[in-house]
Amino acid sequence: KAGVTQTPRYLIKTRGQQVTLSCSPISGHRSVSWYQQTPGQGLQFLFEYFSETQRNKGNFPGRFSGRQFSNSRSEMNVSTLELGDSALYLCASSRSVGGTTEAFFGQGTRLTVV
Amino acid sequence: SQQGEEDPQALSIQEGENATMNCSYKTSINNLQWYRQNSGRGLVHLILIRSNEREKHSGRLRVTLDTSKKSSSLLITASRAADTASYFCATASNTGNQFYFGTGTSLTVIP
């Protein structure tokens, strides 16, 4: 069974540009969440999508947005990039069974803003 | 913030020794999960323990949960150099669709 796939693995962008990251969840998983990981802030929740709808959103500015497609694949977009957006962006795929949600993560996309 | 905390922040042991790391959280939970992260890579799911469980084993891993103290511990027995990584605990929101991560324990196993 394939795991969570994130593309690309590495990105270098310039301040002011925008970027789109992609995540393909585990087959059968309808929930996709995005997290930002930085040395200073640790793992921070960005947002979660389920059946193409955003169900939950973390405390990030509107420059961070996402969407989910009918096949559960998700994209995350960051506009007007800032140096502080440099981070490892992790996508998690999850499914709830019997009231328990187990999340599985991809390898992440390392974004560097210069 | 509902972010938990791991203790210690860093741990260095000799290969073959046991490693214990602790996690404290702030709210009531449905379950708690432990993850491993090798340097700059994704999170690998290790084990899930439900709120009605007190202890769970998986291979060389042993997890305990004390909901009255809002704490959990992860024990890695007979450590190997390949266990060198950061370890995180995570709790889920009531809806189960948002996870709160601890600050992580950086484990170094010296061959």
PDB file of N, CA, C and O in Angstrom, chain A residues 9-10 31 33 35 37 41-45 48 55-58 88 90 94 96-108 110, chain B residues 1 3 30-31 33 35 37 39-48 50 86 88 90 92-103:
ATOM      1  N   ARG A   9      10.058  17.492  -3.371  1.00  0.00           N
ATOM      2  CA  ARG A   9      10.735  17.291  -2.090  1.00  0.00           C
ATOM      3  C   ARG A   9      11.469  18.557  -1.645  1.00  0.00           C
ATOM      4  O   ARG A   9      11.561  18.834  -0.452  1.00  0.00           O
ATOM      5  N   TYR A  10      11.976  19.284  -2.598  1.00  0.00           N
ATOM      6  CA  TYR A  10      12.720  20.511  -2.288  1.00  0.00           C
ATOM      7  C   TYR A  10      12.313  21.632  -3.240  1.00  0.00           C
ATOM      8  O   TYR A  10      12.031  21.380  -4.413  1.00  0.00           O
ATOM      9  N   SER A  31      -9.167  12.404   4.476  1.00  0.00           N
ATOM     10  CA  SER A  31      -8.737  13.595   5.200  1.00  0.00           C
ATOM     11  C   SER A  31      -7.266  13.871   4.930  1.00  0.00           C
ATOM     12  O   SER A  31      -6.428  12.969   5.021  1.00  0.00           O
ATOM     13  N   SER A  33      -4.270  16.759   5.980  1.00  0.00           N
ATOM     14  CA  SER A  33      -3.904  17.918   6.806  1.00  0.00           C
ATOM     15  C   SER A  33      -2.524  18.396   6.414  1.00  0.00           C
ATOM     16  O   SER A  33      -1.700  17.616   5.938  1.00  0.00           O
ATOM     17  N   TYR A  35       0.921  20.680   7.767  1.00  0.00           N
ATOM     18  CA  TYR A  35       1.635  21.215   8.921  1.00  0.00           C
ATOM     19  C   TYR A  35       2.905  21.903   8.442  1.00  0.00           C
ATOM     20  O   TYR A  35       3.517  21.498   7.464  1.00  0.00           O
ATOM     21  N   GLN A  37       6.695  22.933   9.776  1.00  0.00           N
ATOM     22  CA  GLN A  37       7.670  22.644  10.822  1.00  0.00           C
ATOM     23  C   GLN A  37       8.875  23.556  10.676  1.00  0.00           C
ATOM     24  O   GLN A  37       9.542  23.562   9.637  1.00  0.00           O
ATOM     25  N   GLN A  41       9.330  27.129  15.940  1.00  0.00           N
ATOM     26  CA  GLN A  41       7.914  26.948  16.284  1.00  0.00           C
ATOM     27  C   GLN A  41       7.477  25.486  16.344  1.00  0.00           C
ATOM     28  O   GLN A  41       6.358  25.193  16.758  1.00  0.00           O
ATOM     29  N   GLY A  42       8.337  24.583  15.924  1.00  0.00           N
ATOM     30  CA  GLY A  42       7.937  23.182  15.935  1.00  0.00           C
ATOM     31  C   GLY A  42       6.907  22.894  14.858  1.00  0.00           C
ATOM     32  O   GLY A  42       6.875  23.554  13.823  1.00  0.00           O
ATOM     33  N   LEU A  43       6.055  21.930  15.127  1.00  0.00           N
ATOM     34  CA  LEU A  43       5.031  21.526  14.160  1.00  0.00           C
ATOM     35  C   LEU A  43       3.751  22.310  14.408  1.00  0.00           C
ATOM     36  O   LEU A  43       3.131  22.194  15.463  1.00  0.00           O
ATOM     37  N   GLN A  44       3.360  23.068  13.424  1.00  0.00           N
ATOM     38  CA  GLN A  44       2.172  23.904  13.541  1.00  0.00           C
ATOM     39  C   GLN A  44       1.137  23.483  12.499  1.00  0.00           C
ATOM     40  O   GLN A  44       1.452  23.324  11.322  1.00  0.00           O
ATOM     41  N   PHE A  45      -0.099  23.350  12.935  1.00  0.00           N
ATOM     42  CA  PHE A  45      -1.198  22.946  12.075  1.00  0.00           C
ATOM     43  C   PHE A  45      -1.607  24.093  11.158  1.00  0.00           C
ATOM     44  O   PHE A  45      -1.827  25.211  11.610  1.00  0.00           O
ATOM     45  N   GLU A  48      -6.957  21.478   7.436  1.00  0.00           N
ATOM     46  CA  GLU A  48      -7.353  20.110   7.148  1.00  0.00           C
ATOM     47  C   GLU A  48      -8.506  20.111   6.162  1.00  0.00           C
ATOM     48  O   GLU A  48      -9.432  20.927   6.273  1.00  0.00           O
ATOM     49  N   ARG A  55     -12.137  21.711   6.749  1.00  0.00           N
ATOM     50  CA  ARG A  55     -12.873  21.467   7.995  1.00  0.00           C
ATOM     51  C   ARG A  55     -12.284  22.230   9.163  1.00  0.00           C
ATOM     52  O   ARG A  55     -12.969  22.524  10.139  1.00  0.00           O
ATOM     53  N   ASN A  56     -11.009  22.520   9.079  1.00  0.00           N
ATOM     54  CA  ASN A  56     -10.347  23.123  10.214  1.00  0.00           C
ATOM     55  C   ASN A  56      -9.179  23.953   9.714  1.00  0.00           C
ATOM     56  O   ASN A  56      -8.546  23.592   8.705  1.00  0.00           O
ATOM     57  N   LYS A  57      -8.901  25.031  10.411  1.00  0.00           N
ATOM     58  CA  LYS A  57      -7.835  25.917   9.966  1.00  0.00           C
ATOM     59  C   LYS A  57      -7.033  26.377  11.164  1.00  0.00           C
ATOM     60  O   LYS A  57      -7.599  26.713  12.216  1.00  0.00           O
ATOM     61  N   GLY A  58      -5.728  26.408  11.008  1.00  0.00           N
ATOM     62  CA  GLY A  58      -4.853  26.885  12.057  1.00  0.00           C
ATOM     63  C   GLY A  58      -4.689  28.388  11.988  1.00  0.00           C
ATOM     64  O   GLY A  58      -5.346  29.082  11.212  1.00  0.00           O
ATOM     65  N   LEU A  88       9.843  23.091   6.634  1.00  0.00           N
ATOM     66  CA  LEU A  88       9.459  21.787   6.108  1.00  0.00           C
ATOM     67  C   LEU A  88       7.935  21.707   6.194  1.00  0.00           C
ATOM     68  O   LEU A  88       7.365  21.887   7.272  1.00  0.00           O
ATOM     69  N   LEU A  90       4.690  19.497   5.900  1.00  0.00           N
ATOM     70  CA  LEU A  90       4.310  18.095   5.988  1.00  0.00           C
ATOM     71  C   LEU A  90       2.828  17.926   5.750  1.00  0.00           C
ATOM     72  O   LEU A  90       2.004  18.705   6.240  1.00  0.00           O
ATOM     73  N   SER A  94      -5.249  10.825   6.837  1.00  0.00           N
ATOM     74  CA  SER A  94      -5.814  10.110   7.975  1.00  0.00           C
ATOM     75  C   SER A  94      -7.198   9.562   7.661  1.00  0.00           C
ATOM     76  O   SER A  94      -7.877   9.996   6.731  1.00  0.00           O
ATOM     77  N   SER A  96     -10.579   7.900  10.065  1.00  0.00           N
ATOM     78  CA  SER A  96     -11.105   7.597  11.392  1.00  0.00           C
ATOM     79  C   SER A  96     -11.812   6.263  11.376  1.00  0.00           C
ATOM     80  O   SER A  96     -12.657   6.010  10.513  1.00  0.00           O
ATOM     81  N   VAL A  97     -11.439   5.429  12.336  1.00  0.00           N
ATOM     82  CA  VAL A  97     -12.073   4.120  12.476  1.00  0.00           C
ATOM     83  C   VAL A  97     -12.482   3.959  13.931  1.00  0.00           C
ATOM     84  O   VAL A  97     -11.646   4.045  14.832  1.00  0.00           O
ATOM     85  N   GLY A  98     -13.762   3.738  14.147  1.00  0.00           N
ATOM     86  CA  GLY A  98     -14.240   3.544  15.509  1.00  0.00           C
ATOM     87  C   GLY A  98     -13.930   4.709  16.421  1.00  0.00           C
ATOM     88  O   GLY A  98     -13.647   4.522  17.606  1.00  0.00           O
ATOM     89  N   GLY A  99     -13.986   5.910  15.875  1.00  0.00           N
ATOM     90  CA  GLY A  99     -13.750   7.091  16.694  1.00  0.00           C
ATOM     91  C   GLY A  99     -12.285   7.419  16.906  1.00  0.00           C
ATOM     92  O   GLY A  99     -11.958   8.377  17.613  1.00  0.00           O
ATOM     93  N   THR A 100     -11.404   6.642  16.337  1.00  0.00           N
ATOM     94  CA  THR A 100      -9.966   6.880  16.478  1.00  0.00           C
ATOM     95  C   THR A 100      -9.378   7.295  15.144  1.00  0.00           C
ATOM     96  O   THR A 100      -9.593   6.618  14.143  1.00  0.00           O
ATOM     97  N   THR A 101      -8.661   8.401  15.157  1.00  0.00           N
ATOM     98  CA  THR A 101      -8.025   8.892  13.939  1.00  0.00           C
ATOM     99  C   THR A 101      -6.524   8.672  14.034  1.00  0.00           C
ATOM    100  O   THR A 101      -5.879   9.109  14.982  1.00  0.00           O
ATOM    101  N   GLU A 102      -5.991   8.009  13.031  1.00  0.00           N
ATOM    102  CA  GLU A 102      -4.564   7.739  12.965  1.00  0.00           C
ATOM    103  C   GLU A 102      -4.016   8.485  11.749  1.00  0.00           C
ATOM    104  O   GLU A 102      -4.560   8.369  10.655  1.00  0.00           O
ATOM    105  N   ALA A 103      -2.975   9.266  11.958  1.00  0.00           N
ATOM    106  CA  ALA A 103      -2.435  10.089  10.875  1.00  0.00           C
ATOM    107  C   ALA A 103      -1.097   9.560  10.400  1.00  0.00           C
ATOM    108  O   ALA A 103      -0.246   9.169  11.204  1.00  0.00           O
ATOM    109  N   PHE A 104      -0.911   9.580   9.099  1.00  0.00           N
ATOM    110  CA  PHE A 104       0.326   9.131   8.475  1.00  0.00           C
ATOM    111  C   PHE A 104       0.871  10.268   7.627  1.00  0.00           C
ATOM    112  O   PHE A 104       0.139  10.893   6.871  1.00  0.00           O
ATOM    113  N   PHE A 105       2.170  10.487   7.761  1.00  0.00           N
ATOM    114  CA  PHE A 105       2.778  11.646   7.138  1.00  0.00           C
ATOM    115  C   PHE A 105       3.623  11.296   5.919  1.00  0.00           C
ATOM    116  O   PHE A 105       4.185  10.204   5.823  1.00  0.00           O
ATOM    117  N   GLY A 106       3.712  12.271   5.025  1.00  0.00           N
ATOM    118  CA  GLY A 106       4.617  12.158   3.897  1.00  0.00           C
ATOM    119  C   GLY A 106       6.015  12.580   4.303  1.00  0.00           C
ATOM    120  O   GLY A 106       6.268  12.920   5.461  1.00  0.00           O
ATOM    121  N   GLN A 107       6.935  12.566   3.334  1.00  0.00           N
ATOM    122  CA  GLN A 107       8.325  12.920   3.586  1.00  0.00           C
ATOM    123  C   GLN A 107       8.535  14.428   3.697  1.00  0.00           C
ATOM    124  O   GLN A 107       9.584  14.874   4.144  1.00  0.00           O
ATOM    125  N   GLY A 108       7.536  15.174   3.288  1.00  0.00           N
ATOM    126  CA  GLY A 108       7.630  16.619   3.412  1.00  0.00           C
ATOM    127  C   GLY A 108       8.219  17.301   2.196  1.00  0.00           C
ATOM    128  O   GLY A 108       8.899  16.686   1.372  1.00  0.00           O
ATOM    129  N   ARG A 110      10.642  20.537   1.526  1.00  0.00           N
ATOM    130  CA  ARG A 110      11.517  21.530   2.149  1.00  0.00           C
ATOM    131  C   ARG A 110      11.503  22.781   1.293  1.00  0.00           C
ATOM    132  O   ARG A 110      11.995  22.767   0.180  1.00  0.00           O
TER     133      ARG A 110
ATOM    134  N   SER B   1      -2.163  27.550  24.178  1.00  0.00           N
ATOM    135  CA  SER B   1      -1.743  26.555  23.201  1.00  0.00           C
ATOM    136  C   SER B   1      -1.969  25.155  23.767  1.00  0.00           C
ATOM    137  O   SER B   1      -1.786  24.917  24.947  1.00  0.00           O
ATOM    138  N   GLN B   3      -0.271  22.660  22.659  1.00  0.00           N
ATOM    139  CA  GLN B   3       0.934  21.905  22.342  1.00  0.00           C
ATOM    140  C   GLN B   3       1.484  21.239  23.582  1.00  0.00           C
ATOM    141  O   GLN B   3       1.539  21.837  24.652  1.00  0.00           O
ATOM    142  N   ASN B  30      -8.590  11.522  23.131  1.00  0.00           N
ATOM    143  CA  ASN B  30      -9.166  10.262  22.667  1.00  0.00           C
ATOM    144  C   ASN B  30      -8.050   9.232  22.508  1.00  0.00           C
ATOM    145  O   ASN B  30      -8.232   8.052  22.796  1.00  0.00           O
ATOM    146  N   ASN B  31      -6.905   9.712  22.037  1.00  0.00           N
ATOM    147  CA  ASN B  31      -5.754   8.833  21.887  1.00  0.00           C
ATOM    148  C   ASN B  31      -4.493   9.674  21.818  1.00  0.00           C
ATOM    149  O   ASN B  31      -4.556  10.908  21.668  1.00  0.00           O
ATOM    150  N   GLN B  33      -0.470   9.552  20.037  1.00  0.00           N
ATOM    151  CA  GLN B  33       0.353   8.841  19.053  1.00  0.00           C
ATOM    152  C   GLN B  33       1.801   9.315  19.159  1.00  0.00           C
ATOM    153  O   GLN B  33       2.056  10.471  19.471  1.00  0.00           O
ATOM    154  N   TYR B  35       5.536   9.536  17.135  1.00  0.00           N
ATOM    155  CA  TYR B  35       6.131   9.560  15.812  1.00  0.00           C
ATOM    156  C   TYR B  35       7.642   9.693  15.945  1.00  0.00           C
ATOM    157  O   TYR B  35       8.162  10.253  16.913  1.00  0.00           O
ATOM    158  N   GLN B  37      11.065  11.079  13.696  1.00  0.00           N
ATOM    159  CA  GLN B  37      11.475  11.880  12.554  1.00  0.00           C
ATOM    160  C   GLN B  37      12.987  11.854  12.439  1.00  0.00           C
ATOM    161  O   GLN B  37      13.685  12.312  13.340  1.00  0.00           O
ATOM    162  N   SER B  39      16.373  13.181  10.612  1.00  0.00           N
ATOM    163  CA  SER B  39      16.752  14.554  10.306  1.00  0.00           C
ATOM    164  C   SER B  39      16.165  15.075   8.994  1.00  0.00           C
ATOM    165  O   SER B  39      16.474  14.567   7.917  1.00  0.00           O
ATOM    166  N   GLY B  40      15.314  16.096   9.092  1.00  0.00           N
ATOM    167  CA  GLY B  40      14.772  16.743   7.914  1.00  0.00           C
ATOM    168  C   GLY B  40      13.810  15.914   7.092  1.00  0.00           C
ATOM    169  O   GLY B  40      13.460  16.306   5.984  1.00  0.00           O
ATOM    170  N   ARG B  41      13.398  14.778   7.618  1.00  0.00           N
ATOM    171  CA  ARG B  41      12.500  13.910   6.857  1.00  0.00           C
ATOM    172  C   ARG B  41      11.083  13.970   7.417  1.00  0.00           C
ATOM    173  O   ARG B  41      10.786  14.738   8.309  1.00  0.00           O
ATOM    174  N   GLY B  42      10.205  13.138   6.853  1.00  0.00           N
ATOM    175  CA  GLY B  42       8.835  13.105   7.323  1.00  0.00           C
ATOM    176  C   GLY B  42       8.702  12.379   8.646  1.00  0.00           C
ATOM    177  O   GLY B  42       9.659  11.852   9.198  1.00  0.00           O
ATOM    178  N   LEU B  43       7.496  12.383   9.161  1.00  0.00           N
ATOM    179  CA  LEU B  43       7.201  11.715  10.429  1.00  0.00           C
ATOM    180  C   LEU B  43       6.772  10.276  10.169  1.00  0.00           C
ATOM    181  O   LEU B  43       5.921  10.031   9.314  1.00  0.00           O
ATOM    182  N   VAL B  44       7.357   9.371  10.924  1.00  0.00           N
ATOM    183  CA  VAL B  44       6.989   7.963  10.814  1.00  0.00           C
ATOM    184  C   VAL B  44       6.130   7.599  12.011  1.00  0.00           C
ATOM    185  O   VAL B  44       6.528   7.823  13.162  1.00  0.00           O
ATOM    186  N   HIS B  45       4.951   7.062  11.740  1.00  0.00           N
ATOM    187  CA  HIS B  45       4.028   6.677  12.805  1.00  0.00           C
ATOM    188  C   HIS B  45       4.573   5.451  13.522  1.00  0.00           C
ATOM    189  O   HIS B  45       4.872   4.432  12.902  1.00  0.00           O
ATOM    190  N   LEU B  46       4.702   5.540  14.849  1.00  0.00           N
ATOM    191  CA  LEU B  46       5.247   4.431  15.632  1.00  0.00           C
ATOM    192  C   LEU B  46       4.151   3.637  16.312  1.00  0.00           C
ATOM    193  O   LEU B  46       4.087   2.413  16.190  1.00  0.00           O
ATOM    194  N   ILE B  47       3.313   4.325  17.066  1.00  0.00           N
ATOM    195  CA  ILE B  47       2.353   3.598  17.884  1.00  0.00           C
ATOM    196  C   ILE B  47       1.242   4.542  18.336  1.00  0.00           C
ATOM    197  O   ILE B  47       1.456   5.739  18.511  1.00  0.00           O
ATOM    198  N   LEU B  48       0.054   3.996  18.493  1.00  0.00           N
ATOM    199  CA  LEU B  48      -1.104   4.740  18.976  1.00  0.00           C
ATOM    200  C   LEU B  48      -1.610   4.065  20.227  1.00  0.00           C
ATOM    201  O   LEU B  48      -1.720   2.842  20.273  1.00  0.00           O
ATOM    202  N   ARG B  50      -4.821   4.335  23.000  1.00  0.00           N
ATOM    203  CA  ARG B  50      -6.122   4.946  23.236  1.00  0.00           C
ATOM    204  C   ARG B  50      -6.244   5.384  24.697  1.00  0.00           C
ATOM    205  O   ARG B  50      -5.542   4.874  25.576  1.00  0.00           O
ATOM    206  N   SER B  86      14.456  12.258  16.103  1.00  0.00           N
ATOM    207  CA  SER B  86      13.620  13.031  17.028  1.00  0.00           C
ATOM    208  C   SER B  86      12.302  12.299  17.201  1.00  0.00           C
ATOM    209  O   SER B  86      11.772  11.725  16.242  1.00  0.00           O
ATOM    210  N   PHE B  88       8.323  12.508  18.665  1.00  0.00           N
ATOM    211  CA  PHE B  88       7.250  13.433  18.998  1.00  0.00           C
ATOM    212  C   PHE B  88       6.019  12.666  19.463  1.00  0.00           C
ATOM    213  O   PHE B  88       5.697  11.603  18.926  1.00  0.00           O
ATOM    214  N   ALA B  90       1.826  13.157  19.851  1.00  0.00           N
ATOM    215  CA  ALA B  90       0.775  13.975  19.245  1.00  0.00           C
ATOM    216  C   ALA B  90      -0.573  13.570  19.809  1.00  0.00           C
ATOM    217  O   ALA B  90      -0.852  12.380  19.975  1.00  0.00           O
ATOM    218  N   ALA B  92      -4.864  14.352  19.474  1.00  0.00           N
ATOM    219  CA  ALA B  92      -5.845  14.810  18.490  1.00  0.00           C
ATOM    220  C   ALA B  92      -6.881  15.711  19.149  1.00  0.00           C
ATOM    221  O   ALA B  92      -7.203  15.552  20.329  1.00  0.00           O
ATOM    222  N   SER B  93      -7.386  16.636  18.368  1.00  0.00           N
ATOM    223  CA  SER B  93      -8.479  17.476  18.844  1.00  0.00           C
ATOM    224  C   SER B  93      -9.724  16.613  19.032  1.00  0.00           C
ATOM    225  O   SER B  93      -9.754  15.455  18.616  1.00  0.00           O
ATOM    226  N   ASN B  94     -10.743  17.165  19.640  1.00  0.00           N
ATOM    227  CA  ASN B  94     -11.965  16.407  19.893  1.00  0.00           C
ATOM    228  C   ASN B  94     -12.587  15.873  18.610  1.00  0.00           C
ATOM    229  O   ASN B  94     -13.172  14.801  18.581  1.00  0.00           O
ATOM    230  N   THR B  95     -12.445  16.646  17.543  1.00  0.00           N
ATOM    231  CA  THR B  95     -12.998  16.206  16.260  1.00  0.00           C
ATOM    232  C   THR B  95     -12.073  15.211  15.573  1.00  0.00           C
ATOM    233  O   THR B  95     -12.455  14.584  14.584  1.00  0.00           O
ATOM    234  N   GLY B  96     -10.870  15.085  16.082  1.00  0.00           N
ATOM    235  CA  GLY B  96      -9.920  14.121  15.530  1.00  0.00           C
ATOM    236  C   GLY B  96      -9.238  14.554  14.259  1.00  0.00           C
ATOM    237  O   GLY B  96      -8.477  13.798  13.667  1.00  0.00           O
ATOM    238  N   ASN B  97      -9.502  15.772  13.818  1.00  0.00           N
ATOM    239  CA  ASN B  97      -8.926  16.179  12.539  1.00  0.00           C
ATOM    240  C   ASN B  97      -7.827  17.228  12.673  1.00  0.00           C
ATOM    241  O   ASN B  97      -7.445  17.855  11.701  1.00  0.00           O
ATOM    242  N   GLN B  98      -7.337  17.428  13.864  1.00  0.00           N
ATOM    243  CA  GLN B  98      -6.194  18.310  14.068  1.00  0.00           C
ATOM    244  C   GLN B  98      -5.329  17.705  15.159  1.00  0.00           C
ATOM    245  O   GLN B  98      -5.843  17.298  16.208  1.00  0.00           O
ATOM    246  N   PHE B  99      -4.040  17.649  14.887  1.00  0.00           N
ATOM    247  CA  PHE B  99      -3.119  17.074  15.842  1.00  0.00           C
ATOM    248  C   PHE B  99      -2.250  18.145  16.466  1.00  0.00           C
ATOM    249  O   PHE B  99      -1.821  19.084  15.806  1.00  0.00           O
ATOM    250  N   TYR B 100      -2.004  17.978  17.747  1.00  0.00           N
ATOM    251  CA  TYR B 100      -1.125  18.881  18.475  1.00  0.00           C
ATOM    252  C   TYR B 100       0.138  18.103  18.815  1.00  0.00           C
ATOM    253  O   TYR B 100       0.070  17.033  19.424  1.00  0.00           O
ATOM    254  N   PHE B 101       1.255  18.663  18.425  1.00  0.00           N
ATOM    255  CA  PHE B 101       2.524  17.978  18.627  1.00  0.00           C
ATOM    256  C   PHE B 101       3.294  18.567  19.785  1.00  0.00           C
ATOM    257  O   PHE B 101       3.249  19.769  20.035  1.00  0.00           O
ATOM    258  N   GLY B 102       4.030  17.687  20.445  1.00  0.00           N
ATOM    259  CA  GLY B 102       4.946  18.156  21.453  1.00  0.00           C
ATOM    260  C   GLY B 102       6.177  18.756  20.816  1.00  0.00           C
ATOM    261  O   GLY B 102       6.312  18.792  19.593  1.00  0.00           O
ATOM    262  N   THR B 103       7.073  19.181  21.649  1.00  0.00           N
ATOM    263  CA  THR B 103       8.282  19.861  21.180  1.00  0.00           C
ATOM    264  C   THR B 103       9.367  18.892  20.725  1.00  0.00           C
ATOM    265  O   THR B 103      10.321  19.288  20.094  1.00  0.00           O
TER     266      THR B 103
END
